[in-house]
CSV table of N, CA and C in Angstrom, one decimal:
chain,number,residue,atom,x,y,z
X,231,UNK,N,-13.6,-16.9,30.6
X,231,UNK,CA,-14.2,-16.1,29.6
X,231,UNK,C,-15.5,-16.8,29.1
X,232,UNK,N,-16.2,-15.9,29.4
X,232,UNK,CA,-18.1,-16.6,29.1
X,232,UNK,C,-17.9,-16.9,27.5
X,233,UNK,N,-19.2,-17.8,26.9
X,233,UNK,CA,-19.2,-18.0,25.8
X,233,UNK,C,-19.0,-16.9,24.6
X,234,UNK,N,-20.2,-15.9,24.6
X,234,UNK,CA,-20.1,-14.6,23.5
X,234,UNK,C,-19.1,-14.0,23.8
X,235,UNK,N,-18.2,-13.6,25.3
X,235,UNK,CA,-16.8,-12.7,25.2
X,235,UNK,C,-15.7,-14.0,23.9
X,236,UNK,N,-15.5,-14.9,24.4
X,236,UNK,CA,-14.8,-16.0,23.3
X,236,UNK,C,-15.2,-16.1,22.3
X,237,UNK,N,-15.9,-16.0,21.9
X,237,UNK,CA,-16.5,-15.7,20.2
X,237,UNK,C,-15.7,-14.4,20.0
X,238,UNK,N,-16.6,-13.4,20.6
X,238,UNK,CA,-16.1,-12.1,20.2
X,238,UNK,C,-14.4,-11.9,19.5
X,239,UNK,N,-13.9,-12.6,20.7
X,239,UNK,CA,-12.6,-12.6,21.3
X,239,UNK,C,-11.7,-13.0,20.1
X,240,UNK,N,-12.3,-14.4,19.8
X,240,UNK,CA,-12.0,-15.3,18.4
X,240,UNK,C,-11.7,-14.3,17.2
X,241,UNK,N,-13.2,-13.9,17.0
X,241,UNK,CA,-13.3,-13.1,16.2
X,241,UNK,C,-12.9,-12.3,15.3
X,242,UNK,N,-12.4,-11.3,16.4
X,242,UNK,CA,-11.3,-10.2,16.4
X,242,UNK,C,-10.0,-10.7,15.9
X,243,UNK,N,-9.6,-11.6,16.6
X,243,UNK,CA,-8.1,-12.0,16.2
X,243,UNK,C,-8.0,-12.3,14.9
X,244,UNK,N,-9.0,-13.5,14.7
X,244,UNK,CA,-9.3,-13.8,13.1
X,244,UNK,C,-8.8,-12.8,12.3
X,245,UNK,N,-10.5,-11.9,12.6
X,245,UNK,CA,-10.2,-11.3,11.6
X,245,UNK,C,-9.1,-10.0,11.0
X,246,UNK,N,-8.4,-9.6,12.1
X,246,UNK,CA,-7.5,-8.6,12.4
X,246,UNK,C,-6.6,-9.6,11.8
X,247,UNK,N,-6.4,-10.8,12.2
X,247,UNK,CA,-5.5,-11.4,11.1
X,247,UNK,C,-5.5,-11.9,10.2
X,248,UNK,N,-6.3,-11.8,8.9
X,248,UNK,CA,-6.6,-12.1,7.9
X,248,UNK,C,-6.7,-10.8,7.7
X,249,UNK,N,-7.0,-9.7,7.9
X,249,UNK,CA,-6.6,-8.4,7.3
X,249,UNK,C,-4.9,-8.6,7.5
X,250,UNK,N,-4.8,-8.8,8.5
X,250,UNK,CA,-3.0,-7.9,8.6
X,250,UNK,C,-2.4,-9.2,7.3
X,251,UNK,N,-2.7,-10.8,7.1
X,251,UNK,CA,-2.1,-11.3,6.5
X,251,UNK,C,-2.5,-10.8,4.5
X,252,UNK,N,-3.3,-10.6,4.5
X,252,UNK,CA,-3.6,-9.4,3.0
X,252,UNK,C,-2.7,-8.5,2.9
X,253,UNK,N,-2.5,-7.5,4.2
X,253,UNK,CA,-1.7,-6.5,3.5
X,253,UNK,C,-0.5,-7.0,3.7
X,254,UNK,N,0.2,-8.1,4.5
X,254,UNK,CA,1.5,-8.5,4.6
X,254,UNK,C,1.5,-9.5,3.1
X,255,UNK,N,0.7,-9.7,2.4
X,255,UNK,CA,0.8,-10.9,0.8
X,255,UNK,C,1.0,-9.6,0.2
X,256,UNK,N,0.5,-8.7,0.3
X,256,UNK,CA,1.2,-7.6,-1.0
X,256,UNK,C,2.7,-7.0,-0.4
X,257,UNK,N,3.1,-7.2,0.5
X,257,UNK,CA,4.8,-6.5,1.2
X,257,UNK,C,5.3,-7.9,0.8
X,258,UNK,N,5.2,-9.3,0.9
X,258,UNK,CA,5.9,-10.2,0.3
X,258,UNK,C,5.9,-10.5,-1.0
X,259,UNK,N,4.9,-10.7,-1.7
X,259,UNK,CA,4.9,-11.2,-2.7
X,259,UNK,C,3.9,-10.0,-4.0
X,260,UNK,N,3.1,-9.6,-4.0
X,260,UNK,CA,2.3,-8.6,-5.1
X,260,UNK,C,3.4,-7.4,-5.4
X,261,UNK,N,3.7,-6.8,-4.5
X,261,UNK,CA,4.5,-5.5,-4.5
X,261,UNK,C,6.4,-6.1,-5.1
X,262,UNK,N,6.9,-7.0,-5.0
X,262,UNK,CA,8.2,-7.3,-5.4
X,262,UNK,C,7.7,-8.0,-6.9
X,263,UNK,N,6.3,-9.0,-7.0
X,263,UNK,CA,6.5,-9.4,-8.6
X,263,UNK,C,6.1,-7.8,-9.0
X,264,UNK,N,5.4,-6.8,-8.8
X,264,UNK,CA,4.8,-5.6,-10.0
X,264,UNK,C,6.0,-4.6,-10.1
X,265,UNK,N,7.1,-4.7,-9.6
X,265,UNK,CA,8.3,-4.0,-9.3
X,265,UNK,C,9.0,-4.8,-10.7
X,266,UNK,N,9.2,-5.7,-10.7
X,266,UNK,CA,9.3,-6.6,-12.0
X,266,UNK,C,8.7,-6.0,-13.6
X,267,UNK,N,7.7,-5.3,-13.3
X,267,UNK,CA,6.8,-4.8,-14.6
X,267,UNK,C,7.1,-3.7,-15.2
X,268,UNK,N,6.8,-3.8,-16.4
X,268,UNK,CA,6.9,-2.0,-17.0
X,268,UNK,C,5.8,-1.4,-16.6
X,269,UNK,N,5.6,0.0,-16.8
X,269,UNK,CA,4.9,1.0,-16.5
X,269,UNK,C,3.4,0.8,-16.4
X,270,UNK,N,3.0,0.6,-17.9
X,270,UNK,CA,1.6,0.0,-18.4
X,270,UNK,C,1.1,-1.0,-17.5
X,271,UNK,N,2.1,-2.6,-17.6
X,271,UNK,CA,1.3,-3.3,-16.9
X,271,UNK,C,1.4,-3.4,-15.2
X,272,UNK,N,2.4,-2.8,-14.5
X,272,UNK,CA,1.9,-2.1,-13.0
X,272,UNK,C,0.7,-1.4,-13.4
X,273,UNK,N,0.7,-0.4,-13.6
X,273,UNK,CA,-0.7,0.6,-13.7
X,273,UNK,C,-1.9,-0.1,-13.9
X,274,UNK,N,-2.0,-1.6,-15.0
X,274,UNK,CA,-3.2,-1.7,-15.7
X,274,UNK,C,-3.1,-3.4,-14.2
X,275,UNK,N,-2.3,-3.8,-13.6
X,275,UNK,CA,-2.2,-4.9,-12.7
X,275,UNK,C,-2.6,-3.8,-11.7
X,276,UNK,N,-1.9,-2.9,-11.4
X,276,UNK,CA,-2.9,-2.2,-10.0
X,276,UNK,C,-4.6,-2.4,-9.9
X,277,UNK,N,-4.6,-1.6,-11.6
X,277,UNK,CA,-6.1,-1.1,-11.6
X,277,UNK,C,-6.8,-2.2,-11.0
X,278,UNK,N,-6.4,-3.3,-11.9
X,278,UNK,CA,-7.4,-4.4,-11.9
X,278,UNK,C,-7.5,-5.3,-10.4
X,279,UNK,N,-6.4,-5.1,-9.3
X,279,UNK,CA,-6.6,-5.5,-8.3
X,279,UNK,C,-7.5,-4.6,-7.6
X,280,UNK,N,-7.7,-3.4,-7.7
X,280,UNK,CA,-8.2,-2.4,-7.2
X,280,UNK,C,-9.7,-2.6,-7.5
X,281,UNK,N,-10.5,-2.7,-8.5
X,281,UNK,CA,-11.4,-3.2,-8.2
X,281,UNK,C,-11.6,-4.7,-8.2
X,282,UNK,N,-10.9,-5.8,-7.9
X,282,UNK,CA,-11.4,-6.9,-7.6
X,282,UNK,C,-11.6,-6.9,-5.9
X,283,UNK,N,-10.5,-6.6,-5.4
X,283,UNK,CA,-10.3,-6.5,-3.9
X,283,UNK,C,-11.9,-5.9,-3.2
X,284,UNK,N,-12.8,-4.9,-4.6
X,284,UNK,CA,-14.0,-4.0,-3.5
X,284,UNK,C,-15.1,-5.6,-4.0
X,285,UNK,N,-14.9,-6.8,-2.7
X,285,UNK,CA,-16.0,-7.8,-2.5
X,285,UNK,C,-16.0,-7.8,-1.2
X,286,UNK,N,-17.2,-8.5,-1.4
X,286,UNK,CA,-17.6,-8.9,0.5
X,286,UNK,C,-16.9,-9.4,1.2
X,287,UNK,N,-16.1,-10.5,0.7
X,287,UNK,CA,-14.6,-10.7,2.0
X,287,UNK,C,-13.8,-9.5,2.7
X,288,UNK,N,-13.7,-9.3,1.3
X,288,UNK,CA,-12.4,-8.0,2.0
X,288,UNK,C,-12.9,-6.7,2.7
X,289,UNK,N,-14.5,-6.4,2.1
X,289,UNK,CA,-15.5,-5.1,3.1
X,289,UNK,C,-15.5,-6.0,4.7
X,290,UNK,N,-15.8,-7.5,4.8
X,290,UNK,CA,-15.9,-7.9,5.8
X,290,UNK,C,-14.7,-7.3,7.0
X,291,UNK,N,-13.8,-8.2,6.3
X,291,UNK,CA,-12.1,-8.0,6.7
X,291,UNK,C,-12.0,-6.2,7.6
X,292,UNK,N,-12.1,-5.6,6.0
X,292,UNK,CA,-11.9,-4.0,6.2
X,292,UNK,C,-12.7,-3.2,7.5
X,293,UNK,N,-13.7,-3.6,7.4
X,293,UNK,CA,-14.9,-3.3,8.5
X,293,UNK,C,-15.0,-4.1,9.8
X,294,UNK,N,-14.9,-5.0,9.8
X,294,UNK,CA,-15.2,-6.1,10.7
X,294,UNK,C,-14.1,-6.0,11.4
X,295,UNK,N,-12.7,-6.0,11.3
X,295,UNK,CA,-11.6,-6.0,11.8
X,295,UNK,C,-11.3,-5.3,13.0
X,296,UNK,N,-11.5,-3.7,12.9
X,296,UNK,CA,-11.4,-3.0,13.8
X,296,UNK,C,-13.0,-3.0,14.5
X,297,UNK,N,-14.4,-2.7,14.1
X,297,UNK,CA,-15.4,-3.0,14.9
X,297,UNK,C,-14.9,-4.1,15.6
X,298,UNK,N,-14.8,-5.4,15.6
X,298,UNK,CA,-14.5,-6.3,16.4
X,298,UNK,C,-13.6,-6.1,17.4
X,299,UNK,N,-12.1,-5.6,17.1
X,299,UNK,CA,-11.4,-5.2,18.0
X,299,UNK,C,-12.1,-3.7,19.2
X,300,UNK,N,-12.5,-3.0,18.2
X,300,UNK,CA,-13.0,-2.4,19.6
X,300,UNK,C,-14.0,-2.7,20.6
X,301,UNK,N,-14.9,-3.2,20.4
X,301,UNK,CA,-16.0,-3.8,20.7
X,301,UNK,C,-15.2,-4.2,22.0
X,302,UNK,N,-14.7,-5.5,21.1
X,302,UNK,CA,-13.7,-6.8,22.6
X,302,UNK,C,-13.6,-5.5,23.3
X,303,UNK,N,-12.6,-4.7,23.1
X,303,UNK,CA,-12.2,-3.9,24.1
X,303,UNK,C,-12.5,-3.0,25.3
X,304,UNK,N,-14.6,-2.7,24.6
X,304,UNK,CA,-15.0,-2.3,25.2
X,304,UNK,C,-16.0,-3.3,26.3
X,305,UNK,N,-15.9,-4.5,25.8
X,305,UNK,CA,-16.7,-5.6,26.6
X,305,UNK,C,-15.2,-6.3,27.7
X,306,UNK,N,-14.5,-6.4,27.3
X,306,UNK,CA,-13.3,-6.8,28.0
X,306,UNK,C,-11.9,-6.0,27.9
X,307,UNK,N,-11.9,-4.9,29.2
X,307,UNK,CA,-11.2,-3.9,29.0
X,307,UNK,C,-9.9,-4.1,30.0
X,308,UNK,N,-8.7,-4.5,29.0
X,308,UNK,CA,-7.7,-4.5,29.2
X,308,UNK,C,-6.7,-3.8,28.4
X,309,UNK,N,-5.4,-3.5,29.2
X,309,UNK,CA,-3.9,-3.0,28.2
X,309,UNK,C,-4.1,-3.5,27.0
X,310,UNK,N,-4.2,-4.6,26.6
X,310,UNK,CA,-4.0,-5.6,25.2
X,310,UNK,C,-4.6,-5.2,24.5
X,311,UNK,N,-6.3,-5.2,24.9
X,311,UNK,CA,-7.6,-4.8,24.3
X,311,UNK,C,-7.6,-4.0,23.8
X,312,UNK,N,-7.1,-2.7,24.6
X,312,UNK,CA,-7.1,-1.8,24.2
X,312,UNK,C,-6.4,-1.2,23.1
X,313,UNK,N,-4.7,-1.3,23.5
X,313,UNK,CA,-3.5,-0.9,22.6
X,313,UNK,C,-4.1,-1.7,21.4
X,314,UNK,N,-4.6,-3.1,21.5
X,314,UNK,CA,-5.2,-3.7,20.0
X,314,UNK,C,-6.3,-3.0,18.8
X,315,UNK,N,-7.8,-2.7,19.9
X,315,UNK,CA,-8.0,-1.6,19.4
X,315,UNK,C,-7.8,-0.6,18.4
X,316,UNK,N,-6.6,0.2,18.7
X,316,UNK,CA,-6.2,1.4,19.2
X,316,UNK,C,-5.3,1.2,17.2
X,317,UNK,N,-4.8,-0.1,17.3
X,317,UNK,CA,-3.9,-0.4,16.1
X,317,UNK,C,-4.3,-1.4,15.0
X,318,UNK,N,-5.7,-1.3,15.4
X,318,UNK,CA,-6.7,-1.8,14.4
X,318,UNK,C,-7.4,-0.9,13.7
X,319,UNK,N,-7.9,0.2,14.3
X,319,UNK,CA,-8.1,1.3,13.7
X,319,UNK,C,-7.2,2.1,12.9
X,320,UNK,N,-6.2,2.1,13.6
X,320,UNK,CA,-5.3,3.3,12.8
X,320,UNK,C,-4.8,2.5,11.4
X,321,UNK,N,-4.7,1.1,11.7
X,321,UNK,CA,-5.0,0.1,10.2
X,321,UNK,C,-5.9,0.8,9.1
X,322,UNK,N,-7.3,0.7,9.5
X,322,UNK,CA,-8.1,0.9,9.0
X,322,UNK,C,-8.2,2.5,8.8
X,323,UNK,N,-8.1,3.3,9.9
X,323,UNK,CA,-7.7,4.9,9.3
X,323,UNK,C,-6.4,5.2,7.9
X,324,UNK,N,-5.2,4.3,8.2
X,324,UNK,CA,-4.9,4.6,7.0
X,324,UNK,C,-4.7,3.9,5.6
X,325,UNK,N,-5.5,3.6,5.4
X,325,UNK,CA,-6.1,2.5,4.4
X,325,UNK,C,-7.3,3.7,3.9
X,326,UNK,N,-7.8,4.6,4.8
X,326,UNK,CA,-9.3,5.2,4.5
X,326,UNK,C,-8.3,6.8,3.7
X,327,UNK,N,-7.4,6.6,4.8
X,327,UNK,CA,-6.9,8.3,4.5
X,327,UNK,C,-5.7,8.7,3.6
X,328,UNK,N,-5.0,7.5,3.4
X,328,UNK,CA,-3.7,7.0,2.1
X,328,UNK,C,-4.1,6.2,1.3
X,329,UNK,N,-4.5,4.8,1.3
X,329,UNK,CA,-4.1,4.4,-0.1
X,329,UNK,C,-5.3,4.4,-0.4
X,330,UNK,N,-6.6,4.1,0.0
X,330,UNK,CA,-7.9,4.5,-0.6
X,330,UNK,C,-7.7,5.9,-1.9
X,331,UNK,N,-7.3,6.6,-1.3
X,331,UNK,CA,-6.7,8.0,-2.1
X,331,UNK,C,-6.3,7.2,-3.3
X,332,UNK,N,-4.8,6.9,-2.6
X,332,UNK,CA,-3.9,6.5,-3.9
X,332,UNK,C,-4.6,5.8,-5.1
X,333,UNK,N,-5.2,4.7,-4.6
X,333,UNK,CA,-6.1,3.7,-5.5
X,333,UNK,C,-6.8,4.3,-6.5
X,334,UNK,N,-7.5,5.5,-6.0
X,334,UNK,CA,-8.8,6.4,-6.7
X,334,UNK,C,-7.4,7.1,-7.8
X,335,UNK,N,-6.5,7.9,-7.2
X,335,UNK,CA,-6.0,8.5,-7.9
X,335,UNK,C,-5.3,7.6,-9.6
X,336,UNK,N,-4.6,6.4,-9.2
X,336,UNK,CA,-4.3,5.4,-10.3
X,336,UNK,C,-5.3,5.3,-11.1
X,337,UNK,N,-6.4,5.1,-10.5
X,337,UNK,CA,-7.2,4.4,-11.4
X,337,UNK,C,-8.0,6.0,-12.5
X,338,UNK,N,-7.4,6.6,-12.0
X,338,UNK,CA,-8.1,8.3,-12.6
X,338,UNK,C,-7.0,8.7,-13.6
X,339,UNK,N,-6.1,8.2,-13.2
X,339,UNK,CA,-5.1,9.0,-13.8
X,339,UNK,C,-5.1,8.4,-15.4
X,340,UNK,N,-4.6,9.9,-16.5
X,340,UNK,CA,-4.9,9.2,-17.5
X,340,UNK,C,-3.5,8.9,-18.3
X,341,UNK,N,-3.8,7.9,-18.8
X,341,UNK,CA,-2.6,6.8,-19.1
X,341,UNK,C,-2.6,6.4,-20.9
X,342,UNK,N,-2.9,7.6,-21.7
X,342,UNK,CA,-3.3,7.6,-23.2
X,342,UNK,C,-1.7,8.2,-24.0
X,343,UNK,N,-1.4,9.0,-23.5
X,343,UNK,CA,-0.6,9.7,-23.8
X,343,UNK,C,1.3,8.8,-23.3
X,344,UNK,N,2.2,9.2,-24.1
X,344,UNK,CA,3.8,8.7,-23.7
X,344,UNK,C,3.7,9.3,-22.2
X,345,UNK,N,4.5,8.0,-21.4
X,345,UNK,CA,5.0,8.9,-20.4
X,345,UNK,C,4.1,9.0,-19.2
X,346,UNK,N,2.5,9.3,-19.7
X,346,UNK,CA,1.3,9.1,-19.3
X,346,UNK,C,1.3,8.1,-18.0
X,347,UNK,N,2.2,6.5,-18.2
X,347,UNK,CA,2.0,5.2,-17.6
X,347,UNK,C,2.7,5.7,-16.3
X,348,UNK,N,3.7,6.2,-17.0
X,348,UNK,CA,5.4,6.2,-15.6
X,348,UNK,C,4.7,7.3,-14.5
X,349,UNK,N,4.5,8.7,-15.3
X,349,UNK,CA,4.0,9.4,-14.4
X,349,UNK,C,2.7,8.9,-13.3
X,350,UNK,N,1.9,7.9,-14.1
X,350,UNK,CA,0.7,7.6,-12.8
X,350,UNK,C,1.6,7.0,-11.8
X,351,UNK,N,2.5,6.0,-12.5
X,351,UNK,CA,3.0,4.7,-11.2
X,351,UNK,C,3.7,5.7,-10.3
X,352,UNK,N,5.0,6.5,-10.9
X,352,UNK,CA,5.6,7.2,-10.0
X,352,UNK,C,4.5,8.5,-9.1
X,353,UNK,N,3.4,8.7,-9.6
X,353,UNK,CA,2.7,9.3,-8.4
X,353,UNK,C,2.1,8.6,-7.6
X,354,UNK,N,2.1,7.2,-7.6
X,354,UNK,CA,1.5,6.1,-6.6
X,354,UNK,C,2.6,5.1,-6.0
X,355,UNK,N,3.1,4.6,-6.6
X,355,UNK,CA,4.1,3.0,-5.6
X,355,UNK,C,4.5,3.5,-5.3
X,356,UNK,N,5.9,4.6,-4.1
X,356,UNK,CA,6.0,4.3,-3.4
X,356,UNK,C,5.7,5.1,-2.2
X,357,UNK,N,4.4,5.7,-2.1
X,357,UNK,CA,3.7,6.4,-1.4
X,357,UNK,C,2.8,5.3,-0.4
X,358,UNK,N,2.8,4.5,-1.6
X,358,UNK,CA,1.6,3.2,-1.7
X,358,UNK,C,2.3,2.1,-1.1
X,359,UNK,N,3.3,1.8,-1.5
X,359,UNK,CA,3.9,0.6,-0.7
X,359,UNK,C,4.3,1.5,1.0
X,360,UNK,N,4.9,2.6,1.0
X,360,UNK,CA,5.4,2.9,2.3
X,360,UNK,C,4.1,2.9,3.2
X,361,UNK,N,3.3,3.4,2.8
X,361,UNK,CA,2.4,3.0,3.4
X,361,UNK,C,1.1,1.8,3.8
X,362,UNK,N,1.2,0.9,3.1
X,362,UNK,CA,1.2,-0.3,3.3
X,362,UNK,C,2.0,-1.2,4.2
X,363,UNK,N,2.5,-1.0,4.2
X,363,UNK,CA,4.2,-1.2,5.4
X,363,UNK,C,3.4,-0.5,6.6
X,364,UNK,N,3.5,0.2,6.7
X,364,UNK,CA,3.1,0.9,7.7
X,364,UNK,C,1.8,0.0,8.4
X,365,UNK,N,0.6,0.2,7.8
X,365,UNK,CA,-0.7,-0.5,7.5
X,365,UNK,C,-0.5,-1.9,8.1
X,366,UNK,N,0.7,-2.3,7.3
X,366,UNK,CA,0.9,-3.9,7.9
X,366,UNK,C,1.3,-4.1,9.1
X,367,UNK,N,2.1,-3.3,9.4
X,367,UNK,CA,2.6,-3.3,10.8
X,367,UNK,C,1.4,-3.0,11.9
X,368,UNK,N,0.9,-2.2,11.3
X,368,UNK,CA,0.0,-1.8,12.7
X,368,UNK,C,-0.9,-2.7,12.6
X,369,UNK,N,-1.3,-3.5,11.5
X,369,UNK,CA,-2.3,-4.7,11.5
X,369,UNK,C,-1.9,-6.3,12.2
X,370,UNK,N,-0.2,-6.1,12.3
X,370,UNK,CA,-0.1,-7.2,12.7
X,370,UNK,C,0.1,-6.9,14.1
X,371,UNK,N,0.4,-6.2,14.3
X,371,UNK,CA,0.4,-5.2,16.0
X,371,UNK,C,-0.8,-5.7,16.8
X,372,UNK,N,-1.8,-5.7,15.8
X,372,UNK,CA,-3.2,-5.6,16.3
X,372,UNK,C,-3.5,-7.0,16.8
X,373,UNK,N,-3.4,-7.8,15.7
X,373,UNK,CA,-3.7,-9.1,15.8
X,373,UNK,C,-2.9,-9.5,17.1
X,374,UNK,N,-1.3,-9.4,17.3
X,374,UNK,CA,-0.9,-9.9,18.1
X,374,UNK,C,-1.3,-9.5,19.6
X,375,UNK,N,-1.5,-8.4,19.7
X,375,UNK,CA,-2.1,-8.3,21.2
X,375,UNK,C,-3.2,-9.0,21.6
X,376,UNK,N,-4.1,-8.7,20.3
X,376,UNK,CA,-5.6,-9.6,20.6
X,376,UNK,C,-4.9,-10.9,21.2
X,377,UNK,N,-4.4,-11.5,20.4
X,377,UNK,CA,-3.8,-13.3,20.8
X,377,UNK,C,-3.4,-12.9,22.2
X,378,UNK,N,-2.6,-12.1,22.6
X,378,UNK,CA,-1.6,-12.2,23.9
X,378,UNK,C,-2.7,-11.6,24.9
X,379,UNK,N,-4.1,-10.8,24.6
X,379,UNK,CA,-4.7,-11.0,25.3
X,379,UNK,C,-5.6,-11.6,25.6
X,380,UNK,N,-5.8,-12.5,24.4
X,380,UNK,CA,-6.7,-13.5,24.9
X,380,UNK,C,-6.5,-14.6,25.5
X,381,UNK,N,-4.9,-15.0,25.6
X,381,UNK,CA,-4.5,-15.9,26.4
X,381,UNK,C,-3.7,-15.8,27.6
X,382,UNK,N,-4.2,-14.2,28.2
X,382,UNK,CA,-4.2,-14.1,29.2
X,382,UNK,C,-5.0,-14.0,30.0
């Protein structure tokens, strides 16, 4: 493998896995302590991860993750590459087309009124976590083929 395909190569895994390990820290640990919480402070602990999360690491991560994987795939086209690809995106597709949603929706929802709190959470976590789960899996899916194909 020439110099720039191993960079690339590097890359991708990185950063497919530092995405997939993000959304796997909220399925171990964020999502079981906010399950812990009453209403209020889930809703007002979501909000506020919701906009800390929108920085340049995590646009990097979010963006960078799947460009990188397809790229490799299309400079070095293999099963691995590919199927990696293929589950780096759908990462990133539902991230764009579920919880992005969900996120906008929490943080919209209004939370002034009794009752107000429960209803926002129960229209978000577990829409939000199932799909996160999901997200994770396909992110760590991703990462691993990159590795198994790049050490093949």
């Amino acid at each position: 493998m020439s110099g720039p395909v191993l960079a690339l190569t590097v890359a991708a895994v990185v950063t497919n896995g530092l995405r997939a390990g993000l959304y796997l820290a909220f399925v171990v640990g964020v999502i079981p302590g906010l399950r812990t919480v009453e209403d209020g402070g889930y809703v007002w602990s979501f909000r506020a991860i919701n906009t800390a999360i929108l920085n340049p690491a995590f646009l990097a991560l979010f963006l960078g993750a799947p460009v990188l994987a397809v790229v490799g795939s299309l400079v070095r086209v293999t099963p691995w590459s590919v199927a990696a690809a293929v589950c780096s995106v759908v990462t990133f597709v539902i991230t764009v087309a579920v919880n992005v949603p969900l996120n906008r929706g929490l943080d919209a929802a209004p939370v002034r009124l009794p009752g107000e709190m429960a209803a926002a959470r129960s229209a978000f976590e577990t829409r939000w976590n199932r799909w996160n789960g999901v997200r994770t899996v396909t992110g760590v899916v991703a990462c691993t083929l990159l590795a198994i194909g790049a050490a093949g």
